[in-house]
Protein backbone atom coordinates (compact mmCIF):
# COMPACT_ATOMS: atom_id res chain seq x y z
CA UNK A 1 0.00 0.00 0.00
CA UNK A 2 2.89 2.42 0.54
CA UNK A 3 4.19 1.98 -3.01
CA UNK A 4 3.32 5.03 -5.15
CA UNK A 5 3.31 4.86 -8.93
CA UNK A 6 3.33 8.21 -10.75
CA UNK A 7 2.75 6.99 -14.31
CA UNK A 8 2.96 4.28 -16.96
CA UNK A 9 6.11 3.84 -19.07
CA UNK A 10 7.68 1.37 -21.53
CA UNK A 11 9.88 -1.39 -20.15
CA UNK A 12 13.14 0.16 -21.36
CA UNK A 13 12.57 3.67 -19.95
CA UNK A 14 10.43 3.08 -16.84
CA UNK A 15 11.69 4.51 -13.54
CA UNK A 16 11.23 2.95 -10.10
CA UNK A 17 8.18 5.18 -9.53
CA UNK A 18 6.47 4.01 -12.72
CA UNK A 19 4.51 0.92 -13.67
CA UNK A 20 5.29 -0.87 -16.91
CA UNK A 21 3.60 -3.81 -18.61
CA UNK A 22 4.34 -7.26 -19.98
CA UNK A 23 1.59 -8.38 -22.35
CA UNK A 24 3.57 -10.34 -24.95
CA UNK A 25 5.90 -13.13 -23.73
CA UNK A 26 8.48 -12.10 -26.33
CA UNK A 27 9.28 -9.09 -24.13
CA UNK A 28 9.95 -11.09 -20.96
CA UNK A 29 13.76 -10.52 -21.13
CA UNK A 30 13.20 -6.78 -21.40
CA UNK A 31 10.81 -6.90 -18.44
CA UNK A 32 13.36 -8.74 -16.30
CA UNK A 33 15.95 -6.06 -17.13
CA UNK A 34 13.57 -3.16 -16.53
CA UNK A 35 13.91 -0.59 -13.72
CA UNK A 36 10.13 -0.24 -13.36
CA UNK A 37 8.82 -0.26 -9.81
CA UNK A 38 5.82 -2.39 -10.74
CA UNK A 39 4.50 -4.44 -13.65
CA UNK A 40 1.14 -5.21 -15.14
CA UNK A 41 1.34 -8.82 -16.33
CA UNK A 42 -0.80 -11.88 -17.13
CA UNK A 43 -2.01 -14.08 -14.31
CA UNK A 44 0.74 -16.46 -13.18
CA UNK A 45 3.65 -14.31 -14.40
CA UNK A 46 6.57 -14.37 -11.94
CA UNK A 47 10.24 -13.50 -11.70
CA UNK A 48 9.98 -9.81 -12.52
CA UNK A 49 12.12 -7.29 -10.58
CA UNK A 50 9.22 -5.42 -9.00
CA UNK A 51 5.69 -5.77 -7.68
CA UNK A 52 3.34 -7.48 -10.14
CA UNK A 53 -0.26 -6.52 -10.76
CA UNK A 54 -1.74 -9.69 -12.25
CA UNK A 55 -4.62 -9.58 -14.70
CA UNK A 56 -6.44 -12.19 -16.76
CA UNK A 57 -6.89 -9.49 -19.43
CA UNK A 58 -3.71 -7.39 -19.21
CA UNK A 59 -4.29 -5.42 -22.40
CA UNK A 60 -7.72 -4.30 -21.19
CA UNK A 61 -6.21 -3.47 -17.79
CA UNK A 62 -3.55 -1.37 -19.54
CA UNK A 63 -6.29 0.65 -21.25
CA UNK A 64 -7.79 1.34 -17.82
CA UNK A 65 -4.40 2.31 -16.34
CA UNK A 66 -3.64 4.72 -19.17
CA UNK A 67 -7.04 6.31 -18.69
CA UNK A 68 -6.36 6.80 -14.98
CA UNK A 69 -3.00 8.48 -15.52
CA UNK A 70 -4.00 10.40 -18.66
CA UNK A 71 -7.66 11.39 -18.36
CA UNK A 72 -8.96 13.24 -21.42
CA UNK A 73 -9.21 16.99 -20.97
CA UNK A 74 -12.68 18.31 -20.32
CA UNK A 75 -13.07 21.82 -21.77
CA UNK A 76 -15.70 23.96 -20.08
CA UNK A 77 -19.15 23.97 -21.65
CA UNK A 78 -20.15 27.04 -23.61
CA UNK A 79 -19.34 28.90 -26.80
CA UNK A 80 -15.96 30.58 -27.25
CA UNK A 81 -16.29 34.31 -27.97
CA UNK A 82 -14.67 33.90 -31.40
CA UNK A 83 -16.92 31.03 -32.52
CA UNK A 84 -19.70 31.71 -35.03
CA UNK A 85 -23.04 30.04 -34.37
CA UNK A 86 -25.83 30.70 -36.84
CA UNK A 87 -29.33 31.57 -35.69
CA UNK A 88 -31.49 28.47 -35.61
CA UNK A 89 -28.67 26.08 -34.66
CA UNK A 90 -29.65 23.98 -31.64
CA UNK A 91 -26.84 23.54 -29.10
CA UNK A 92 -27.14 21.69 -25.82
CA UNK A 93 -25.89 23.91 -22.96
CA UNK A 94 -23.32 21.26 -21.97
CA UNK A 95 -21.60 21.35 -25.38
CA UNK A 96 -18.19 23.02 -25.76
CA UNK A 97 -17.62 25.09 -28.93
CA UNK A 98 -13.97 26.04 -29.42
CA UNK A 99 -12.22 29.11 -30.83
CA UNK A 100 -13.15 30.12 -34.39
CA UNK A 101 -15.48 27.15 -34.83
CA UNK A 102 -18.40 27.65 -37.22
CA UNK A 103 -21.81 26.07 -36.62
CA UNK A 104 -24.19 26.63 -39.53
CA UNK A 105 -27.94 27.07 -39.52
CA UNK A 106 -30.15 24.09 -38.77
CA UNK A 107 -27.47 22.05 -37.02
CA UNK A 108 -28.09 20.01 -33.88
CA UNK A 109 -25.26 19.70 -31.31
CA UNK A 110 -26.16 17.24 -28.53
CA UNK A 111 -25.13 17.03 -24.87
CA UNK A 112 -21.44 16.79 -24.03
CA UNK A 113 -20.22 17.40 -27.59
CA UNK A 114 -16.77 18.99 -27.95
CA UNK A 115 -15.90 20.98 -31.07
CA UNK A 116 -12.24 21.97 -31.28
CA UNK A 117 -10.78 25.12 -32.77
CA UNK A 118 -11.67 25.89 -36.39
CA UNK A 119 -14.20 23.06 -36.70
CA UNK A 120 -16.87 23.62 -39.36
CA UNK A 121 -20.31 22.01 -38.98
CA UNK A 122 -22.39 22.51 -42.11
CA UNK A 123 -26.09 23.32 -42.50
CA UNK A 124 -28.44 20.68 -41.15
CA UNK A 125 -25.66 18.48 -39.72
CA UNK A 126 -26.22 16.59 -36.47
CA UNK A 127 -23.58 15.65 -33.87
CA UNK A 128 -24.62 13.04 -31.30
CA UNK A 129 -24.15 12.99 -27.56
CA UNK A 130 -20.57 12.88 -26.25
CA UNK A 131 -18.91 13.14 -29.65
CA UNK A 132 -15.54 14.90 -30.03
CA UNK A 133 -14.36 16.76 -33.13
CA UNK A 134 -10.72 17.81 -33.04
CA UNK A 135 -9.41 21.01 -34.70
CA UNK A 136 -9.99 21.62 -38.40
CA UNK A 137 -12.61 18.89 -38.80
CA UNK A 138 -15.18 19.64 -41.52
CA UNK A 139 -18.70 18.19 -41.48
CA UNK A 140 -20.58 18.85 -44.67
CA UNK A 141 -24.24 19.66 -45.12
CA UNK A 142 -26.70 17.21 -43.52
CA UNK A 143 -23.98 14.85 -42.26
CA UNK A 144 -25.10 12.86 -39.21
CA UNK A 145 -22.78 11.68 -36.43
CA UNK A 146 -24.00 9.27 -33.76
CA UNK A 147 -23.10 9.17 -30.09
CA UNK A 148 -19.50 9.08 -28.80
CA UNK A 149 -17.98 9.53 -32.26
CA UNK A 150 -14.36 10.73 -32.31
CA UNK A 151 -13.12 12.60 -35.38
CA UNK A 152 -9.45 13.53 -35.42
CA UNK A 153 -7.90 16.71 -36.78
CA UNK A 154 -8.27 17.57 -40.43
CA UNK A 155 -10.85 14.93 -41.33
CA UNK A 156 -13.45 15.91 -43.91
CA UNK A 157 -16.82 14.17 -43.81
CA UNK A 158 -19.35 14.97 -46.48
CA UNK A 159 -17.30 16.38 -49.37
CA UNK A 160 -18.68 15.64 -52.82
CA UNK A 161 -18.21 12.15 -54.20
CA UNK A 162 -16.02 11.84 -57.32
CA UNK A 163 -18.69 11.44 -59.98
CA UNK A 164 -18.52 12.62 -63.60
CA UNK A 165 -20.11 11.66 -66.92
CA UNK A 166 -18.37 12.36 -70.22
CA UNK A 167 -20.23 14.23 -72.91
CA UNK A 168 -18.48 15.39 -76.08
CA UNK A 169 -15.09 14.99 -74.47
CA UNK A 170 -16.14 17.11 -71.49
CA UNK A 171 -16.46 15.75 -67.96
CA UNK A 172 -19.85 16.83 -66.57
CA UNK A 173 -20.15 16.74 -62.80
CA UNK A 174 -22.88 14.46 -61.44
CA UNK A 175 -24.53 16.33 -58.56
CA UNK A 176 -23.71 14.66 -55.24
CA UNK A 177 -26.93 15.28 -53.32
CA UNK A 178 -26.83 12.46 -50.75
CA UNK A 179 -25.22 12.54 -47.33
CA UNK A 180 -23.07 10.63 -44.81
CA UNK A 181 -24.26 8.80 -41.70
CA UNK A 182 -21.75 7.82 -39.00
CA UNK A 183 -23.20 5.50 -36.33
CA UNK A 184 -22.33 5.32 -32.61
CA UNK A 185 -18.81 4.70 -31.23
CA UNK A 186 -16.97 5.23 -34.52
CA UNK A 187 -13.47 6.74 -34.53
CA UNK A 188 -12.14 8.50 -37.63
CA UNK A 189 -8.44 9.28 -38.03
CA UNK A 190 -6.67 12.50 -38.92
CA UNK A 191 -6.96 13.73 -42.51
CA UNK A 192 -9.37 10.95 -43.44
CA UNK A 193 -12.05 11.79 -46.00
CA UNK A 194 -15.52 10.26 -46.24
CA UNK A 195 -17.50 11.46 -49.25
CA UNK A 196 -21.22 12.06 -49.38
CA UNK A 197 -23.39 9.78 -51.50
CA UNK A 198 -24.57 10.74 -54.94
CA UNK A 199 -28.05 9.73 -53.75
CA UNK A 200 -28.89 8.19 -50.39
CA UNK A 201 -26.14 7.71 -47.81
CA UNK A 202 -22.53 6.76 -47.32
CA UNK A 203 -22.69 4.75 -44.07
CA UNK A 204 -20.08 3.89 -41.43
CA UNK A 205 -21.70 1.48 -38.98
CA UNK A 206 -21.41 1.19 -35.21
CA UNK A 207 -18.05 0.61 -33.57
CA UNK A 208 -15.88 0.91 -36.69
CA UNK A 209 -12.42 2.43 -36.32
CA UNK A 210 -10.80 4.18 -39.30
CA UNK A 211 -7.13 5.14 -39.29
CA UNK A 212 -5.46 8.30 -40.62
CA UNK A 213 -5.33 9.17 -44.32
CA UNK A 214 -8.14 6.86 -45.43
CA UNK A 215 -10.45 7.65 -48.36
CA UNK A 216 -14.01 6.32 -48.27
CA UNK A 217 -15.84 7.21 -51.46
CA UNK A 218 -19.49 7.91 -52.22
CA UNK A 219 -22.21 5.39 -51.38
CA UNK A 220 -19.87 2.99 -49.55
CA UNK A 221 -21.15 1.09 -46.55
CA UNK A 222 -18.71 -0.17 -43.92
CA UNK A 223 -20.12 -2.71 -41.46
CA UNK A 224 -20.04 -2.81 -37.68
CA UNK A 225 -16.77 -3.07 -35.73
CA UNK A 226 -14.58 -2.94 -38.83
CA UNK A 227 -10.94 -1.79 -38.76
CA UNK A 228 -9.59 0.22 -41.72
CA UNK A 229 -5.84 0.86 -41.64
CA UNK A 230 -4.01 3.98 -42.78
CA UNK A 231 -3.85 4.90 -46.47
CA UNK A 232 -6.59 2.50 -47.49
CA UNK A 233 -8.85 3.71 -50.28
CA UNK A 234 -12.36 2.35 -50.84
CA UNK A 235 -13.92 3.04 -54.23
CA UNK A 236 -17.38 4.52 -54.59
CA UNK A 237 -20.70 2.79 -55.15
PDB file of C-alpha atoms in Angstrom:
ATOM      1  CA  UNK A   1       0.000   0.000   0.000  1.00  0.00           C
ATOM      2  CA  UNK A   2       2.894   2.420   0.539  1.00  0.00           C
ATOM      3  CA  UNK A   3       4.192   1.976  -3.013  1.00  0.00           C
ATOM      4  CA  UNK A   4       3.318   5.026  -5.147  1.00  0.00           C
ATOM      5  CA  UNK A   5       3.310   4.863  -8.933  1.00  0.00           C
ATOM      6  CA  UNK A   6       3.334   8.206 -10.745  1.00  0.00           C
ATOM      7  CA  UNK A   7       2.747   6.989 -14.306  1.00  0.00           C
ATOM      8  CA  UNK A   8       2.960   4.284 -16.964  1.00  0.00           C
ATOM      9  CA  UNK A   9       6.110   3.843 -19.066  1.00  0.00           C
ATOM     10  CA  UNK A  10       7.675   1.368 -21.527  1.00  0.00           C
ATOM     11  CA  UNK A  11       9.884  -1.385 -20.146  1.00  0.00           C
ATOM     12  CA  UNK A  12      13.142   0.161 -21.358  1.00  0.00           C
ATOM     13  CA  UNK A  13      12.566   3.671 -19.949  1.00  0.00           C
ATOM     14  CA  UNK A  14      10.434   3.082 -16.835  1.00  0.00           C
ATOM     15  CA  UNK A  15      11.693   4.510 -13.542  1.00  0.00           C
ATOM     16  CA  UNK A  16      11.234   2.953 -10.097  1.00  0.00           C
ATOM     17  CA  UNK A  17       8.183   5.181  -9.527  1.00  0.00           C
ATOM     18  CA  UNK A  18       6.474   4.011 -12.723  1.00  0.00           C
ATOM     19  CA  UNK A  19       4.506   0.925 -13.667  1.00  0.00           C
ATOM     20  CA  UNK A  20       5.286  -0.873 -16.912  1.00  0.00           C
ATOM     21  CA  UNK A  21       3.604  -3.814 -18.610  1.00  0.00           C
ATOM     22  CA  UNK A  22       4.338  -7.263 -19.980  1.00  0.00           C
ATOM     23  CA  UNK A  23       1.591  -8.377 -22.348  1.00  0.00           C
ATOM     24  CA  UNK A  24       3.573 -10.337 -24.950  1.00  0.00           C
ATOM     25  CA  UNK A  25       5.897 -13.125 -23.725  1.00  0.00           C
ATOM     26  CA  UNK A  26       8.484 -12.099 -26.326  1.00  0.00           C
ATOM     27  CA  UNK A  27       9.283  -9.089 -24.131  1.00  0.00           C
ATOM     28  CA  UNK A  28       9.946 -11.093 -20.964  1.00  0.00           C
ATOM     29  CA  UNK A  29      13.762 -10.523 -21.129  1.00  0.00           C
ATOM     30  CA  UNK A  30      13.196  -6.777 -21.402  1.00  0.00           C
ATOM     31  CA  UNK A  31      10.808  -6.901 -18.441  1.00  0.00           C
ATOM     32  CA  UNK A  32      13.355  -8.742 -16.303  1.00  0.00           C
ATOM     33  CA  UNK A  33      15.950  -6.062 -17.132  1.00  0.00           C
ATOM     34  CA  UNK A  34      13.566  -3.160 -16.527  1.00  0.00           C
ATOM     35  CA  UNK A  35      13.914  -0.593 -13.716  1.00  0.00           C
ATOM     36  CA  UNK A  36      10.135  -0.244 -13.358  1.00  0.00           C
ATOM     37  CA  UNK A  37       8.823  -0.260  -9.809  1.00  0.00           C
ATOM     38  CA  UNK A  38       5.816  -2.392 -10.744  1.00  0.00           C
ATOM     39  CA  UNK A  39       4.497  -4.437 -13.650  1.00  0.00           C
ATOM     40  CA  UNK A  40       1.140  -5.209 -15.145  1.00  0.00           C
ATOM     41  CA  UNK A  41       1.339  -8.823 -16.335  1.00  0.00           C
ATOM     42  CA  UNK A  42      -0.799 -11.878 -17.132  1.00  0.00           C
ATOM     43  CA  UNK A  43      -2.007 -14.079 -14.308  1.00  0.00           C
ATOM     44  CA  UNK A  44       0.735 -16.457 -13.180  1.00  0.00           C
ATOM     45  CA  UNK A  45       3.645 -14.314 -14.400  1.00  0.00           C
ATOM     46  CA  UNK A  46       6.566 -14.371 -11.941  1.00  0.00           C
ATOM     47  CA  UNK A  47      10.241 -13.496 -11.700  1.00  0.00           C
ATOM     48  CA  UNK A  48       9.983  -9.807 -12.524  1.00  0.00           C
ATOM     49  CA  UNK A  49      12.123  -7.291 -10.576  1.00  0.00           C
ATOM     50  CA  UNK A  50       9.221  -5.419  -8.998  1.00  0.00           C
ATOM     51  CA  UNK A  51       5.687  -5.768  -7.684  1.00  0.00           C
ATOM     52  CA  UNK A  52       3.335  -7.479 -10.138  1.00  0.00           C
ATOM     53  CA  UNK A  53      -0.256  -6.518 -10.763  1.00  0.00           C
ATOM     54  CA  UNK A  54      -1.739  -9.693 -12.248  1.00  0.00           C
ATOM     55  CA  UNK A  55      -4.624  -9.580 -14.701  1.00  0.00           C
ATOM     56  CA  UNK A  56      -6.444 -12.193 -16.756  1.00  0.00           C
ATOM     57  CA  UNK A  57      -6.885  -9.488 -19.433  1.00  0.00           C
ATOM     58  CA  UNK A  58      -3.705  -7.390 -19.207  1.00  0.00           C
ATOM     59  CA  UNK A  59      -4.286  -5.423 -22.397  1.00  0.00           C
ATOM     60  CA  UNK A  60      -7.716  -4.304 -21.188  1.00  0.00           C
ATOM     61  CA  UNK A  61      -6.209  -3.473 -17.790  1.00  0.00           C
ATOM     62  CA  UNK A  62      -3.545  -1.372 -19.540  1.00  0.00           C
ATOM     63  CA  UNK A  63      -6.293   0.654 -21.246  1.00  0.00           C
ATOM     64  CA  UNK A  64      -7.786   1.343 -17.820  1.00  0.00           C
ATOM     65  CA  UNK A  65      -4.402   2.306 -16.343  1.00  0.00           C
ATOM     66  CA  UNK A  66      -3.644   4.720 -19.168  1.00  0.00           C
ATOM     67  CA  UNK A  67      -7.044   6.315 -18.694  1.00  0.00           C
ATOM     68  CA  UNK A  68      -6.360   6.803 -14.982  1.00  0.00           C
ATOM     69  CA  UNK A  69      -3.001   8.481 -15.523  1.00  0.00           C
ATOM     70  CA  UNK A  70      -4.001  10.396 -18.662  1.00  0.00           C
ATOM     71  CA  UNK A  71      -7.663  11.390 -18.357  1.00  0.00           C
ATOM     72  CA  UNK A  72      -8.955  13.239 -21.423  1.00  0.00           C
ATOM     73  CA  UNK A  73      -9.206  16.992 -20.968  1.00  0.00           C
ATOM     74  CA  UNK A  74     -12.682  18.311 -20.318  1.00  0.00           C
ATOM     75  CA  UNK A  75     -13.070  21.819 -21.766  1.00  0.00           C
ATOM     76  CA  UNK A  76     -15.701  23.955 -20.076  1.00  0.00           C
ATOM     77  CA  UNK A  77     -19.149  23.975 -21.652  1.00  0.00           C
ATOM     78  CA  UNK A  78     -20.150  27.036 -23.607  1.00  0.00           C
ATOM     79  CA  UNK A  79     -19.340  28.899 -26.799  1.00  0.00           C
ATOM     80  CA  UNK A  80     -15.957  30.581 -27.246  1.00  0.00           C
ATOM     81  CA  UNK A  81     -16.289  34.315 -27.975  1.00  0.00           C
ATOM     82  CA  UNK A  82     -14.671  33.896 -31.400  1.00  0.00           C
ATOM     83  CA  UNK A  83     -16.918  31.031 -32.524  1.00  0.00           C
ATOM     84  CA  UNK A  84     -19.698  31.710 -35.033  1.00  0.00           C
ATOM     85  CA  UNK A  85     -23.045  30.041 -34.372  1.00  0.00           C
ATOM     86  CA  UNK A  86     -25.831  30.703 -36.842  1.00  0.00           C
ATOM     87  CA  UNK A  87     -29.335  31.573 -35.694  1.00  0.00           C
ATOM     88  CA  UNK A  88     -31.493  28.465 -35.607  1.00  0.00           C
ATOM     89  CA  UNK A  89     -28.670  26.084 -34.655  1.00  0.00           C
ATOM     90  CA  UNK A  90     -29.652  23.978 -31.636  1.00  0.00           C
ATOM     91  CA  UNK A  91     -26.844  23.542 -29.096  1.00  0.00           C
ATOM     92  CA  UNK A  92     -27.139  21.691 -25.817  1.00  0.00           C
ATOM     93  CA  UNK A  93     -25.886  23.909 -22.959  1.00  0.00           C
ATOM     94  CA  UNK A  94     -23.323  21.262 -21.967  1.00  0.00           C
ATOM     95  CA  UNK A  95     -21.596  21.347 -25.378  1.00  0.00           C
ATOM     96  CA  UNK A  96     -18.187  23.020 -25.761  1.00  0.00           C
ATOM     97  CA  UNK A  97     -17.621  25.091 -28.926  1.00  0.00           C
ATOM     98  CA  UNK A  98     -13.972  26.038 -29.423  1.00  0.00           C
ATOM     99  CA  UNK A  99     -12.224  29.112 -30.827  1.00  0.00           C
ATOM    100  CA  UNK A 100     -13.147  30.117 -34.391  1.00  0.00           C
ATOM    101  CA  UNK A 101     -15.483  27.153 -34.829  1.00  0.00           C
ATOM    102  CA  UNK A 102     -18.403  27.654 -37.220  1.00  0.00           C
ATOM    103  CA  UNK A 103     -21.807  26.071 -36.615  1.00  0.00           C
ATOM    104  CA  UNK A 104     -24.187  26.634 -39.531  1.00  0.00           C
ATOM    105  CA  UNK A 105     -27.940  27.070 -39.519  1.00  0.00           C
ATOM    106  CA  UNK A 106     -30.150  24.088 -38.765  1.00  0.00           C
ATOM    107  CA  UNK A 107     -27.471  22.052 -37.018  1.00  0.00           C
ATOM    108  CA  UNK A 108     -28.087  20.009 -33.879  1.00  0.00           C
ATOM    109  CA  UNK A 109     -25.265  19.703 -31.310  1.00  0.00           C
ATOM    110  CA  UNK A 110     -26.157  17.240 -28.527  1.00  0.00           C
ATOM    111  CA  UNK A 111     -25.133  17.033 -24.869  1.00  0.00           C
ATOM    112  CA  UNK A 112     -21.437  16.787 -24.035  1.00  0.00           C
ATOM    113  CA  UNK A 113     -20.216  17.400 -27.587  1.00  0.00           C
ATOM    114  CA  UNK A 114     -16.773  18.990 -27.954  1.00  0.00           C
ATOM    115  CA  UNK A 115     -15.898  20.984 -31.071  1.00  0.00           C
ATOM    116  CA  UNK A 116     -12.237  21.975 -31.281  1.00  0.00           C
ATOM    117  CA  UNK A 117     -10.781  25.120 -32.767  1.00  0.00           C
ATOM    118  CA  UNK A 118     -11.673  25.888 -36.386  1.00  0.00           C
ATOM    119  CA  UNK A 119     -14.199  23.056 -36.700  1.00  0.00           C
ATOM    120  CA  UNK A 120     -16.870  23.617 -39.360  1.00  0.00           C
ATOM    121  CA  UNK A 121     -20.312  22.013 -38.981  1.00  0.00           C
ATOM    122  CA  UNK A 122     -22.394  22.514 -42.107  1.00  0.00           C
ATOM    123  CA  UNK A 123     -26.089  23.317 -42.497  1.00  0.00           C
ATOM    124  CA  UNK A 124     -28.436  20.679 -41.148  1.00  0.00           C
ATOM    125  CA  UNK A 125     -25.663  18.481 -39.720  1.00  0.00           C
ATOM    126  CA  UNK A 126     -26.216  16.593 -36.467  1.00  0.00           C
ATOM    127  CA  UNK A 127     -23.580  15.648 -33.874  1.00  0.00           C
ATOM    128  CA  UNK A 128     -24.619  13.041 -31.301  1.00  0.00           C
ATOM    129  CA  UNK A 129     -24.145  12.990 -27.565  1.00  0.00           C
ATOM    130  CA  UNK A 130     -20.571  12.876 -26.250  1.00  0.00           C
ATOM    131  CA  UNK A 131     -18.906  13.144 -29.652  1.00  0.00           C
ATOM    132  CA  UNK A 132     -15.536  14.899 -30.033  1.00  0.00           C
ATOM    133  CA  UNK A 133     -14.359  16.756 -33.134  1.00  0.00           C
ATOM    134  CA  UNK A 134     -10.721  17.811 -33.044  1.00  0.00           C
ATOM    135  CA  UNK A 135      -9.410  21.008 -34.696  1.00  0.00           C
ATOM    136  CA  UNK A 136      -9.992  21.624 -38.398  1.00  0.00           C
ATOM    137  CA  UNK A 137     -12.612  18.892 -38.799  1.00  0.00           C
ATOM    138  CA  UNK A 138     -15.183  19.640 -41.523  1.00  0.00           C
ATOM    139  CA  UNK A 139     -18.700  18.191 -41.479  1.00  0.00           C
ATOM    140  CA  UNK A 140     -20.584  18.849 -44.673  1.00  0.00           C
ATOM    141  CA  UNK A 141     -24.240  19.660 -45.122  1.00  0.00           C
ATOM    142  CA  UNK A 142     -26.703  17.206 -43.518  1.00  0.00           C
ATOM    143  CA  UNK A 143     -23.979  14.846 -42.257  1.00  0.00           C
ATOM    144  CA  UNK A 144     -25.101  12.861 -39.208  1.00  0.00           C
ATOM    145  CA  UNK A 145     -22.782  11.681 -36.425  1.00  0.00           C
ATOM    146  CA  UNK A 146     -24.003   9.271 -33.758  1.00  0.00           C
ATOM    147  CA  UNK A 147     -23.099   9.171 -30.087  1.00  0.00           C
ATOM    148  CA  UNK A 148     -19.498   9.081 -28.805  1.00  0.00           C
ATOM    149  CA  UNK A 149     -17.980   9.528 -32.258  1.00  0.00           C
ATOM    150  CA  UNK A 150     -14.356  10.727 -32.310  1.00  0.00           C
ATOM    151  CA  UNK A 151     -13.125  12.602 -35.384  1.00  0.00           C
ATOM    152  CA  UNK A 152      -9.445  13.531 -35.417  1.00  0.00           C
ATOM    153  CA  UNK A 153      -7.896  16.709 -36.783  1.00  0.00           C
ATOM    154  CA  UNK A 154      -8.267  17.572 -40.431  1.00  0.00           C
ATOM    155  CA  UNK A 155     -10.847  14.931 -41.325  1.00  0.00           C
ATOM    156  CA  UNK A 156     -13.454  15.915 -43.911  1.00  0.00           C
ATOM    157  CA  UNK A 157     -16.817  14.171 -43.808  1.00  0.00           C
ATOM    158  CA  UNK A 158     -19.345  14.966 -46.480  1.00  0.00           C
ATOM    159  CA  UNK A 159     -17.300  16.379 -49.367  1.00  0.00           C
ATOM    160  CA  UNK A 160     -18.681  15.636 -52.824  1.00  0.00           C
ATOM    161  CA  UNK A 161     -18.208  12.154 -54.205  1.00  0.00           C
ATOM    162  CA  UNK A 162     -16.023  11.845 -57.324  1.00  0.00           C
ATOM    163  CA  UNK A 163     -18.687  11.442 -59.982  1.00  0.00           C
ATOM    164  CA  UNK A 164     -18.523  12.615 -63.601  1.00  0.00           C
ATOM    165  CA  UNK A 165     -20.107  11.661 -66.922  1.00  0.00           C
ATOM    166  CA  UNK A 166     -18.373  12.357 -70.217  1.00  0.00           C
ATOM    167  CA  UNK A 167     -20.226  14.234 -72.912  1.00  0.00           C
ATOM    168  CA  UNK A 168     -18.478  15.391 -76.083  1.00  0.00           C
ATOM    169  CA  UNK A 169     -15.091  14.988 -74.472  1.00  0.00           C
ATOM    170  CA  UNK A 170     -16.145  17.111 -71.491  1.00  0.00           C
ATOM    171  CA  UNK A 171     -16.464  15.752 -67.958  1.00  0.00           C
ATOM    172  CA  UNK A 172     -19.848  16.830 -66.567  1.00  0.00           C
ATOM    173  CA  UNK A 173     -20.150  16.736 -62.798  1.00  0.00           C
ATOM    174  CA  UNK A 174     -22.875  14.464 -61.438  1.00  0.00           C
ATOM    175  CA  UNK A 175     -24.527  16.332 -58.556  1.00  0.00           C
ATOM    176  CA  UNK A 176     -23.712  14.655 -55.244  1.00  0.00           C
ATOM    177  CA  UNK A 177     -26.933  15.282 -53.318  1.00  0.00           C
ATOM    178  CA  UNK A 178     -26.828  12.461 -50.752  1.00  0.00           C
ATOM    179  CA  UNK A 179     -25.221  12.537 -47.330  1.00  0.00           C
ATOM    180  CA  UNK A 180     -23.067  10.632 -44.806  1.00  0.00           C
ATOM    181  CA  UNK A 181     -24.259   8.799 -41.705  1.00  0.00           C
ATOM    182  CA  UNK A 182     -21.751   7.815 -39.000  1.00  0.00           C
ATOM    183  CA  UNK A 183     -23.197   5.501 -36.334  1.00  0.00           C
ATOM    184  CA  UNK A 184     -22.335   5.317 -32.611  1.00  0.00           C
ATOM    185  CA  UNK A 185     -18.813   4.699 -31.230  1.00  0.00           C
ATOM    186  CA  UNK A 186     -16.975   5.227 -34.517  1.00  0.00           C
ATOM    187  CA  UNK A 187     -13.471   6.740 -34.528  1.00  0.00           C
ATOM    188  CA  UNK A 188     -12.139   8.495 -37.629  1.00  0.00           C
ATOM    189  CA  UNK A 189      -8.443   9.283 -38.029  1.00  0.00           C
ATOM    190  CA  UNK A 190      -6.675  12.498 -38.919  1.00  0.00           C
ATOM    191  CA  UNK A 191      -6.960  13.729 -42.508  1.00  0.00           C
ATOM    192  CA  UNK A 192      -9.366  10.948 -43.445  1.00  0.00           C
ATOM    193  CA  UNK A 193     -12.050  11.791 -46.001  1.00  0.00           C
ATOM    194  CA  UNK A 194     -15.520  10.258 -46.238  1.00  0.00           C
ATOM    195  CA  UNK A 195     -17.503  11.456 -49.249  1.00  0.00           C
ATOM    196  CA  UNK A 196     -21.223  12.061 -49.383  1.00  0.00           C
ATOM    197  CA  UNK A 197     -23.389   9.783 -51.495  1.00  0.00           C
ATOM    198  CA  UNK A 198     -24.567  10.740 -54.945  1.00  0.00           C
ATOM    199  CA  UNK A 199     -28.050   9.726 -53.751  1.00  0.00           C
ATOM    200  CA  UNK A 200     -28.894   8.190 -50.387  1.00  0.00           C
ATOM    201  CA  UNK A 201     -26.144   7.714 -47.810  1.00  0.00           C
ATOM    202  CA  UNK A 202     -22.530   6.764 -47.321  1.00  0.00           C
ATOM    203  CA  UNK A 203     -22.694   4.753 -44.071  1.00  0.00           C
ATOM    204  CA  UNK A 204     -20.081   3.893 -41.430  1.00  0.00           C
ATOM    205  CA  UNK A 205     -21.703   1.484 -38.983  1.00  0.00           C
ATOM    206  CA  UNK A 206     -21.414   1.193 -35.211  1.00  0.00           C
ATOM    207  CA  UNK A 207     -18.046   0.612 -33.572  1.00  0.00           C
ATOM    208  CA  UNK A 208     -15.883   0.908 -36.689  1.00  0.00           C
ATOM    209  CA  UNK A 209     -12.415   2.427 -36.318  1.00  0.00           C
ATOM    210  CA  UNK A 210     -10.802   4.181 -39.295  1.00  0.00           C
ATOM    211  CA  UNK A 211      -7.125   5.136 -39.286  1.00  0.00           C
ATOM    212  CA  UNK A 212      -5.460   8.303 -40.620  1.00  0.00           C
ATOM    213  CA  UNK A 213      -5.331   9.169 -44.320  1.00  0.00           C
ATOM    214  CA  UNK A 214      -8.137   6.858 -45.432  1.00  0.00           C
ATOM    215  CA  UNK A 215     -10.445   7.648 -48.362  1.00  0.00           C
ATOM    216  CA  UNK A 216     -14.011   6.317 -48.266  1.00  0.00           C
ATOM    217  CA  UNK A 217     -15.837   7.215 -51.456  1.00  0.00           C
ATOM    218  CA  UNK A 218     -19.490   7.915 -52.219  1.00  0.00           C
ATOM    219  CA  UNK A 219     -22.211   5.386 -51.378  1.00  0.00           C
ATOM    220  CA  UNK A 220     -19.875   2.990 -49.549  1.00  0.00           C
ATOM    221  CA  UNK A 221     -21.155   1.089 -46.546  1.00  0.00           C
ATOM    222  CA  UNK A 222     -18.706  -0.173 -43.916  1.00  0.00           C
ATOM    223  CA  UNK A 223     -20.118  -2.708 -41.464  1.00  0.00           C
ATOM    224  CA  UNK A 224     -20.045  -2.813 -37.676  1.00  0.00           C
ATOM    225  CA  UNK A 225     -16.765  -3.071 -35.728  1.00  0.00           C
ATOM    226  CA  UNK A 226     -14.583  -2.939 -38.833  1.00  0.00           C
ATOM    227  CA  UNK A 227     -10.941  -1.786 -38.762  1.00  0.00           C
ATOM    228  CA  UNK A 228      -9.594   0.222 -41.718  1.00  0.00           C
ATOM    229  CA  UNK A 229      -5.837   0.857 -41.636  1.00  0.00           C
ATOM    230  CA  UNK A 230      -4.006   3.978 -42.781  1.00  0.00           C
ATOM    231  CA  UNK A 231      -3.850   4.899 -46.472  1.00  0.00           C
ATOM    232  CA  UNK A 232      -6.594   2.496 -47.490  1.00  0.00           C
ATOM    233  CA  UNK A 233      -8.851   3.714 -50.283  1.00  0.00           C
ATOM    234  CA  UNK A 234     -12.358   2.345 -50.835  1.00  0.00           C
ATOM    235  CA  UNK A 235     -13.922   3.038 -54.232  1.00  0.00           C
ATOM    236  CA  UNK A 236     -17.381   4.516 -54.589  1.00  0.00           C
ATOM    237  CA  UNK A 237     -20.700   2.789 -55.152  1.00  0.00           C
TER     238      UNK A 237
END
